[in-house]
CSV table of C-alpha atoms in Angstrom, one decimal:
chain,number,residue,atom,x,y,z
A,1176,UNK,CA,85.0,96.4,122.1
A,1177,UNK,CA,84.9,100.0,120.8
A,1178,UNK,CA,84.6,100.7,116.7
A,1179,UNK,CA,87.4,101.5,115.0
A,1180,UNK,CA,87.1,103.9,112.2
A,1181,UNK,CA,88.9,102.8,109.0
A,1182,UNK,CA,90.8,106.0,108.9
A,1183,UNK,CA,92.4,105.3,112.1
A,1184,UNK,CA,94.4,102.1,110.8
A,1185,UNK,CA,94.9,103.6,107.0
A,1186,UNK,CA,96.5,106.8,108.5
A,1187,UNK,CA,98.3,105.1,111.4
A,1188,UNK,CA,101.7,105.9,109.5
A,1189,UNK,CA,102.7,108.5,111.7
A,1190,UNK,CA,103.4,106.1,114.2
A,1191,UNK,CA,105.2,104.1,112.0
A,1192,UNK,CA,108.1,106.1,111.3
A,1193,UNK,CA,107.9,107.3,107.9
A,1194,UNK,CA,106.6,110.0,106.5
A,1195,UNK,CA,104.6,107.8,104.0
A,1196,UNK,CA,101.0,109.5,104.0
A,1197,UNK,CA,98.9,107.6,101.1
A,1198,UNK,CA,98.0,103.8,101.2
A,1199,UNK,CA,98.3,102.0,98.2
A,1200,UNK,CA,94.8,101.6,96.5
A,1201,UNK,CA,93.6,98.4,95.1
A,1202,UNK,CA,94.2,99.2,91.7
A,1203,UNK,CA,98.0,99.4,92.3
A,1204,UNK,CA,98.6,96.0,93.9
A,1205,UNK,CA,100.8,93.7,92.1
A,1206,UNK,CA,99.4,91.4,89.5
A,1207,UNK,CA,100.6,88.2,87.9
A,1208,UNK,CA,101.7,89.6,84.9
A,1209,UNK,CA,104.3,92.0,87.0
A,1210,UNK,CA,105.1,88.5,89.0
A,1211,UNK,CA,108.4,86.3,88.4
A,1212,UNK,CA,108.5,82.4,89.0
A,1213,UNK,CA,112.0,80.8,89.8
A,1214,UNK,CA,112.0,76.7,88.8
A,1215,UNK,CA,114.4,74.8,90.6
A,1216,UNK,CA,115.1,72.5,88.0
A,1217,UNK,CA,117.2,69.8,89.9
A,1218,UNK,CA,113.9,69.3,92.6
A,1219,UNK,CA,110.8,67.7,90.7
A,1220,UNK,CA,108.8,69.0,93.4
A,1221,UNK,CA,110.2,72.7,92.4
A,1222,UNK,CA,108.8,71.6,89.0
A,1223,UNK,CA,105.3,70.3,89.3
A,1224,UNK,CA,104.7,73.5,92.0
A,1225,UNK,CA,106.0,76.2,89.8
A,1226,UNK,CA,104.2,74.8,87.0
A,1227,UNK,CA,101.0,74.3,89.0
A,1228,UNK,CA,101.4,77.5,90.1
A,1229,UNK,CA,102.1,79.5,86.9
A,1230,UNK,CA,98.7,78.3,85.1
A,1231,UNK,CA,96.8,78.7,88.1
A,1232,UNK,CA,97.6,82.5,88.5
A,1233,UNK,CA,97.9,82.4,84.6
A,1234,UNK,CA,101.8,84.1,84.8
A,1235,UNK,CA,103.1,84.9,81.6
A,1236,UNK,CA,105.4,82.1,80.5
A,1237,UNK,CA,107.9,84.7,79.9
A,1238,UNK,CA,108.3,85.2,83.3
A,1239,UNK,CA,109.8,81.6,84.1
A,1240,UNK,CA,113.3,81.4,85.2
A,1241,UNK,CA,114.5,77.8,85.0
A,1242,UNK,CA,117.9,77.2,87.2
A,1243,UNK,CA,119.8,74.5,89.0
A,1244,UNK,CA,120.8,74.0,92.5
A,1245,UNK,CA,121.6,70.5,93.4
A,1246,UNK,CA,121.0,68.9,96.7
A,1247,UNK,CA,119.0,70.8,98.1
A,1248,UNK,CA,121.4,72.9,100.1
A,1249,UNK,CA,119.8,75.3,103.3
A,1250,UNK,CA,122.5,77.7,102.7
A,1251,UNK,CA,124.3,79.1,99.4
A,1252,UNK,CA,127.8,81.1,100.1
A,1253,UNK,CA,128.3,84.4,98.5
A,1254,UNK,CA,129.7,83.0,95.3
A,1255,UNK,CA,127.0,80.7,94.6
A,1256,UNK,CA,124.1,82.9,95.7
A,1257,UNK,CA,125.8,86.1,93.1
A,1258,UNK,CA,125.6,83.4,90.2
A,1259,UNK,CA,122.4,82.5,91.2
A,1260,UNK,CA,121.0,86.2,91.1
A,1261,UNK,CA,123.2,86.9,88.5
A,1262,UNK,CA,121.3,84.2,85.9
A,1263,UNK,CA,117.6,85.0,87.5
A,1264,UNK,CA,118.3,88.8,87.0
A,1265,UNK,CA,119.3,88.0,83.6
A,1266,UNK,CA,116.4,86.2,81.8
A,1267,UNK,CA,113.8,88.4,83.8
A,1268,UNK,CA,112.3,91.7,81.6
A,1269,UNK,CA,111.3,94.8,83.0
A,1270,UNK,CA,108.0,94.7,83.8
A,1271,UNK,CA,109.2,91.9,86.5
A,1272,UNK,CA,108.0,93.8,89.8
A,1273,UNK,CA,108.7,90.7,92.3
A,1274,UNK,CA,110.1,87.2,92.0
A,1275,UNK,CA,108.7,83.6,93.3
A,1276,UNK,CA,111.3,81.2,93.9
A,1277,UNK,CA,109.6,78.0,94.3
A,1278,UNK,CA,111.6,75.6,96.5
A,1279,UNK,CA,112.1,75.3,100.6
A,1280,UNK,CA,115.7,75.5,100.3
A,1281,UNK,CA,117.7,77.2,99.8
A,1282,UNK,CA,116.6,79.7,102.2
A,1283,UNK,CA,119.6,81.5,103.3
A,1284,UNK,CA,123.0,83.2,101.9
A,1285,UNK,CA,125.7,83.2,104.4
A,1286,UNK,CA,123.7,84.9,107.4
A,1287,UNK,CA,121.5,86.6,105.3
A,1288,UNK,CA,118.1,85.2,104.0
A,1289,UNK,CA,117.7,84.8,100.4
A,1290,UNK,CA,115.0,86.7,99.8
A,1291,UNK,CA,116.3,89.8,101.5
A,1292,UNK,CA,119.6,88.9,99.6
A,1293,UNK,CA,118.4,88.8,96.3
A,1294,UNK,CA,115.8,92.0,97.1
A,1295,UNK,CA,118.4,94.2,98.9
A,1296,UNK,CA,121.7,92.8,98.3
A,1297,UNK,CA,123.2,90.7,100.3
A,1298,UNK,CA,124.5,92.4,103.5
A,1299,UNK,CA,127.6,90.6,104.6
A,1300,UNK,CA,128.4,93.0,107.5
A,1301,UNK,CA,126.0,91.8,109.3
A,1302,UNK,CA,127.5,88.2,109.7
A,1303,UNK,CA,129.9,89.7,111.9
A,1304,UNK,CA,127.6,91.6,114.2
A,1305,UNK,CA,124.1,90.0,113.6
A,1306,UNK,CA,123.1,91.5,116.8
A,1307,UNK,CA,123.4,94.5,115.9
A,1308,UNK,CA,121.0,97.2,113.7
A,1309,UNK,CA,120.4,95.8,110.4
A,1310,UNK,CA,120.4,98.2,106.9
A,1311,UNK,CA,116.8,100.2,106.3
A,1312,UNK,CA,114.6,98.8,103.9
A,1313,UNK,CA,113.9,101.8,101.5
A,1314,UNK,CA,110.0,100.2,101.2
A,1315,UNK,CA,109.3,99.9,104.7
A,1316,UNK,CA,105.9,101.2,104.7
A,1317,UNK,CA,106.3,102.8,101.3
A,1318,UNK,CA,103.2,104.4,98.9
A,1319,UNK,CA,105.0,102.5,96.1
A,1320,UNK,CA,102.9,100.6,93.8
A,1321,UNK,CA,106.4,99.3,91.0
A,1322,UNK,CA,109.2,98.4,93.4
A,1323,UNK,CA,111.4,97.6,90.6
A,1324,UNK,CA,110.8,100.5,88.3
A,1325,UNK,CA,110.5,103.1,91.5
A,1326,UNK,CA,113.2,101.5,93.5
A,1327,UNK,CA,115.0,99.5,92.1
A,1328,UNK,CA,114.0,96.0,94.1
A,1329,UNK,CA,112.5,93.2,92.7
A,1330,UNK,CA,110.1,92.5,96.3
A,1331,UNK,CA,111.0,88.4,96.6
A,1332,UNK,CA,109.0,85.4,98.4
A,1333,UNK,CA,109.8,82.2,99.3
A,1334,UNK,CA,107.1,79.2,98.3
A,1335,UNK,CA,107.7,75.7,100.6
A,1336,UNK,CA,107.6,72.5,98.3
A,1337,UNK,CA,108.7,69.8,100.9
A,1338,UNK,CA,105.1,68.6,100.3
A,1339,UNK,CA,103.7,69.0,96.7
A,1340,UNK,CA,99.9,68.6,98.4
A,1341,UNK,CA,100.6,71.4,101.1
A,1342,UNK,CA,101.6,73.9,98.3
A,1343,UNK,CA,98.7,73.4,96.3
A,1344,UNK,CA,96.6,73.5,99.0
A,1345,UNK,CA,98.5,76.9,100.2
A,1346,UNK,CA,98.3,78.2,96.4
A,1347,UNK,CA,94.5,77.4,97.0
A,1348,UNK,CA,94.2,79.4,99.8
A,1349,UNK,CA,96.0,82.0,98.3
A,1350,UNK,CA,93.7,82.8,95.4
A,1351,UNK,CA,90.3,82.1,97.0
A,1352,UNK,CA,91.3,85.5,99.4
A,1353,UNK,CA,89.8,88.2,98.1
A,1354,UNK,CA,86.2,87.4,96.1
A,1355,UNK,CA,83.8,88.0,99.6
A,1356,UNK,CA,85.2,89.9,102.7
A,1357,UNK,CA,84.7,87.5,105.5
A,1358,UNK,CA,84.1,88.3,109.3
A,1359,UNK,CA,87.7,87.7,110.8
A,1360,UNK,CA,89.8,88.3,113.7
A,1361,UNK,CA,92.9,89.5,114.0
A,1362,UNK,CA,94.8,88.0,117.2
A,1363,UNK,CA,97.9,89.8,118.8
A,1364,UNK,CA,99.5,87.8,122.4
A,1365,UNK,CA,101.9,88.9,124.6
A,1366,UNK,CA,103.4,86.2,125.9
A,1367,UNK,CA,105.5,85.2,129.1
A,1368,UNK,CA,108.6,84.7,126.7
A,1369,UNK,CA,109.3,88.6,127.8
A,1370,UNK,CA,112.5,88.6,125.5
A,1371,UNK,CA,109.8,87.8,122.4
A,1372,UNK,CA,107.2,90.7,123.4
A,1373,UNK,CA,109.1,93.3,121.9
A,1374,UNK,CA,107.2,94.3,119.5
A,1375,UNK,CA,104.0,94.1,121.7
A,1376,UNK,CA,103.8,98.1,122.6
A,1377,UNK,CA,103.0,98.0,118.6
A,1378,UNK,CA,100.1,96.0,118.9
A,1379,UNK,CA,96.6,98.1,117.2
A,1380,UNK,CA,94.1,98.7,119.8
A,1381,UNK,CA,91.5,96.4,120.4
A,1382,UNK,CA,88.2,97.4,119.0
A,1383,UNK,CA,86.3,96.5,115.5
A,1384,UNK,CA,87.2,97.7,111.9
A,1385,UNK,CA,83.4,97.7,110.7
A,1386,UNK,CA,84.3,98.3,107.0
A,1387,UNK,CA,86.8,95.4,107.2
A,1388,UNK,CA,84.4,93.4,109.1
A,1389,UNK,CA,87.4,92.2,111.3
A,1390,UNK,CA,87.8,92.3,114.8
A,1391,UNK,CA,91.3,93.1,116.5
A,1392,UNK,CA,91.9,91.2,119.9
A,1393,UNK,CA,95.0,91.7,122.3
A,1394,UNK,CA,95.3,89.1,124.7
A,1395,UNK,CA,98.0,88.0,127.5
A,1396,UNK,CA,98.3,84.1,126.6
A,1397,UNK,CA,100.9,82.1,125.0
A,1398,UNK,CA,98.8,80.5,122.7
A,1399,UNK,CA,95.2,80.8,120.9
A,1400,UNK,CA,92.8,77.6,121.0
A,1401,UNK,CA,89.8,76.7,118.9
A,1402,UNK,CA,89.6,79.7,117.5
A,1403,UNK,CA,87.9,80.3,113.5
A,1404,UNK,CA,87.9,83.3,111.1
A,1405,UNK,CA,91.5,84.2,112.1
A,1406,UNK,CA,93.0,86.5,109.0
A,1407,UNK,CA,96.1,88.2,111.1
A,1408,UNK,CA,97.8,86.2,114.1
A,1409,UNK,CA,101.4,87.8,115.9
A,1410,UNK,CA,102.7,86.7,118.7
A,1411,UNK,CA,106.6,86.3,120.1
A,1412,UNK,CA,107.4,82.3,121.1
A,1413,UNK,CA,110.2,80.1,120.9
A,1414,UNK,CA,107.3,77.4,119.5
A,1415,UNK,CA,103.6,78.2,119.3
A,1416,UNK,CA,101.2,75.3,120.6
A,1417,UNK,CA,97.6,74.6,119.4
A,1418,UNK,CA,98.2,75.4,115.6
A,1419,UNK,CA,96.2,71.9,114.9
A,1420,UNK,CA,93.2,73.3,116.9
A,1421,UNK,CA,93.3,76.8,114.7
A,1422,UNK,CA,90.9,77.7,111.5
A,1423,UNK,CA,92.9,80.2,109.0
A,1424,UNK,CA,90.9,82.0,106.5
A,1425,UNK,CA,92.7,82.2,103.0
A,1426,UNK,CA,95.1,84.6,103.1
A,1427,UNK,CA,95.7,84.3,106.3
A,1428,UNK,CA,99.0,86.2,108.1
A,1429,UNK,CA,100.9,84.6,110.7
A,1430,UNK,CA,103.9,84.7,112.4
A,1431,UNK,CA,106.2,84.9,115.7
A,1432,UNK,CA,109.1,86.9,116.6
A,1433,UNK,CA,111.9,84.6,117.5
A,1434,UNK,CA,115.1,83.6,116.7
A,1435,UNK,CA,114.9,81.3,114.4
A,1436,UNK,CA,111.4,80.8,112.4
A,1437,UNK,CA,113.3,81.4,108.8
A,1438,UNK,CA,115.3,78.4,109.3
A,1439,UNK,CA,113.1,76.3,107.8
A,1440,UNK,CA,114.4,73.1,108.1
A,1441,UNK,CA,116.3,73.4,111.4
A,1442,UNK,CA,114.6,72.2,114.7
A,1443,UNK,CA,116.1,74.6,117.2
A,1444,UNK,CA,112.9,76.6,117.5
A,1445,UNK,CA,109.2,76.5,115.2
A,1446,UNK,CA,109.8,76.7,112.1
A,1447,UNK,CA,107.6,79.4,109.9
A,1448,UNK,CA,106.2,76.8,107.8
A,1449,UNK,CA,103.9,75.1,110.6
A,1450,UNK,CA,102.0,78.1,110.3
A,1451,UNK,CA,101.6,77.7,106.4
A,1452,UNK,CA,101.0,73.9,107.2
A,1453,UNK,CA,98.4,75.5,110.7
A,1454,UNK,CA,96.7,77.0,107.1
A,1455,UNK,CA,98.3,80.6,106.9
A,1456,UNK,CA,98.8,81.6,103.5
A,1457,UNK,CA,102.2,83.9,104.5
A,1458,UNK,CA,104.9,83.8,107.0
A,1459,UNK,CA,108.1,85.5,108.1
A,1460,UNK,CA,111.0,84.2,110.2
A,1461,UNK,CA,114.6,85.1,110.5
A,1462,UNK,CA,117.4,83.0,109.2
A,1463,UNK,CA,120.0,83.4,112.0
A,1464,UNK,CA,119.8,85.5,115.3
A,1465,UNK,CA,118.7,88.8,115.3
A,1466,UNK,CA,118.2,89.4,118.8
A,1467,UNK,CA,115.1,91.1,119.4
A,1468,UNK,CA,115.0,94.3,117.7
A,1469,UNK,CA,111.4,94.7,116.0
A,1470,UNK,CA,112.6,96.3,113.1
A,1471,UNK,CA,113.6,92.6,112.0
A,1472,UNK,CA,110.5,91.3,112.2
A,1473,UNK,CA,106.7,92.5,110.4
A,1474,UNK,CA,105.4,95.7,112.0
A,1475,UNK,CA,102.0,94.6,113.4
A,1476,UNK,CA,100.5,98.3,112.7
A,1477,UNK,CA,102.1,98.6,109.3
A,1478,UNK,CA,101.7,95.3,108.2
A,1479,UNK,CA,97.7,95.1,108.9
A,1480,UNK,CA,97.3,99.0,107.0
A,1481,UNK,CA,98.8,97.7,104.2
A,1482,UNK,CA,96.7,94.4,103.5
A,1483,UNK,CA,93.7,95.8,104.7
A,1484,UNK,CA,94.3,98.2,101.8
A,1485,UNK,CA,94.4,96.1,99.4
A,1486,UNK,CA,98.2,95.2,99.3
A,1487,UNK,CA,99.0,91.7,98.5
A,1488,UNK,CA,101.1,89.3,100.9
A,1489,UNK,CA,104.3,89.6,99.3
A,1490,UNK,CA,103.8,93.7,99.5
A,1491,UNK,CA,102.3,93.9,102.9
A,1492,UNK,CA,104.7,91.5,104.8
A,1493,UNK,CA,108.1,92.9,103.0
A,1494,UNK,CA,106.1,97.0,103.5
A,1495,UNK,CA,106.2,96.0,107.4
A,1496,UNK,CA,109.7,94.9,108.1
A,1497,UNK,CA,112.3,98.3,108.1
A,1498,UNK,CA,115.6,95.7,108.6
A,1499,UNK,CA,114.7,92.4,106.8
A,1500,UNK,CA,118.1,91.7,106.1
A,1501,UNK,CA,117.7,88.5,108.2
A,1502,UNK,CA,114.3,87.7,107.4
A,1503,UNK,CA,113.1,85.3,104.7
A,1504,UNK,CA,109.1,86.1,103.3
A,1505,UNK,CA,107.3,82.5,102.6
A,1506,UNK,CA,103.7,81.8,101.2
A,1507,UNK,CA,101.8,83.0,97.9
A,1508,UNK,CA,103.0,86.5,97.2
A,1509,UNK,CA,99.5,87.2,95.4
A,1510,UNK,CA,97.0,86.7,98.3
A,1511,UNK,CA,94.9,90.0,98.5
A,1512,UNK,CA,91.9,89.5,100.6
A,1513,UNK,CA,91.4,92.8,101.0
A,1514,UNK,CA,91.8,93.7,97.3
A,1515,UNK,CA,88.6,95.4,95.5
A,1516,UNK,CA,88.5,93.0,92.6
């Protein structure tokens, strides 16, 4: 494999499609303090997570939002998502840059995922065509360090509590990123699921990033085996085999362009949190069927320039997808390997 320069990846935006020309440094990355945690108050697991997770990233109290939502429900309608928003929004101060909401479900609104719902608005036009192009995301590969203040959008991320262990041991992973740069890959596969490879022509090159000490592969497989050190891993498949066989490093990115990863629960197709329960620290996955446009789903090029920067998960991941309407973030929003502490 040949060496590529840092430069090369930092100042790949002119591929990307914006006219962004300056990463975000390290010192502008989101911090807890600028972080919001939603409390499902009705799901004890929603409790002793948010909790758990508040002291161990030491969020100000002040930025707890306690709610209700019964049962558990893997969709909210319009009416109950507004109110929902509506009574976050209102107990959350200014300096509230991004928002934890700290439960599996609910993880959609109407046809729209609930984090791109409550970040963007909830685009109800697209339940009649979800096929077709979705709304631009105005931070798709932005050089904006305050969302909120700059834009206007709270950035949101989704964190699983089906298993109170897992989301500790995710939480874990999350903060341990980031005090020694480890040697890591980054895998990208083109499958035989042709339909799921569109996003494959945006692949980085192969070749070494020496000052990141990571190593980018490209490979023709539908699945990775016994492999170690992985930090980034995109592919396109219905369901990804061999997860149990994989060795994430904290922080770890993963995920797949198909239909249905953001519907968590369902069983149509893999749902994004194997990879978080594989050991990936952050994942993406649409909600309902986007057909395979990859502006729905994380820019590979865009998404790497970012973290390798110094951006944290929740910034990176929602930085690299232009229409997330459909989309729903999950993982720890703070991970930042890459971050110069």
């Amino acid at each position: 494999m040949h060496v590529l320069p840092y430069f090369f990846l930092l100042f790949l935006t002119l591929l990307c499609g914006t006219g962004a020309a300056r990463a975000q440094t390290a010192a502008e990355g989101l911090r807890p303090a600028q972080l919001g945690i939603v409390i499902n108050e009705d799901d004890p697991h929603s409790v002793e997570v948010g909790e758990f997770y508040r002291q161990s990233r030491q969020v100000p109290e002040q930025n707890v939002v306690r709610v209700r939502i019964p049962n558990h429900p893997r969709k909210l309608d319009a009416e109950q998502f507004n109110q929902l928003r509506d009574q976050i929004n209102a107990k959350l101060g200014p300096q509230v840059e991004a928002v934890l909401m700290v439960w599996t479900a609910p993880y959609a609104v109407e046809c729209n995922a609930i984090t791109a719902a409550y970040t963007l608005g909830l685009d109800v036009g697209m339940c009649s065509q979800p096929c077709g192009p979705g709304k631009p995301s105005k931070y798709f590969n932005a050089a904006i360090s305050r969302p909120y203040t700059q834009l206007g959008m709270r950035l949101s991320m989704l964190l699983p509590t089906e298993s109170v262990e897992q989301a500790k041991a995710l939480i874990s992973r999350g903060m341990a990123g980031g005090f020694a740069m480890p040697t890591a890959t980054a895998f990208y596969l083109t499958t035989s699921e042709t339909a799921r490879n569109s996003r494959a022509s945006l692949f980085p090159p192969a070749g070494v990033v020496a000052s990141r000490k990571l190593t980018i592969k490209r490979l023709s497989a539908d699945s990775i085996e016994n492999e170690k050190n992985i930090m980034v891993y995109q592919t396109g498949m219905a369901r990804v085999d061999k997860l149990d066989t994989l060795q994430f490093l904290p922080g770890a990115l993963a995920d797949s362009l198909t239909s249905f990863g953001g519907d968590l629960l369902g069983s149509s197709q893999m749902s994004s949190l194997r990879w978080l329960e594989a050991g990936a620290t952050a994942s993406y996955g649409t909600v309902s069927e986007p057909c395979n446009y990859w502006q729905k789903f994380p820019h590979p090029v865009v998404l790497l320039r970012h973290y390798l920067a110094g951006a944290t998960a929740i910034e990176a991941y929602w930085r690299s997808v232009a229409w997330p309407a459909q989309g729903v973030f999950i993982g720890e929003p703070l991970a930042a390997p890459y971050r110069q502490h």
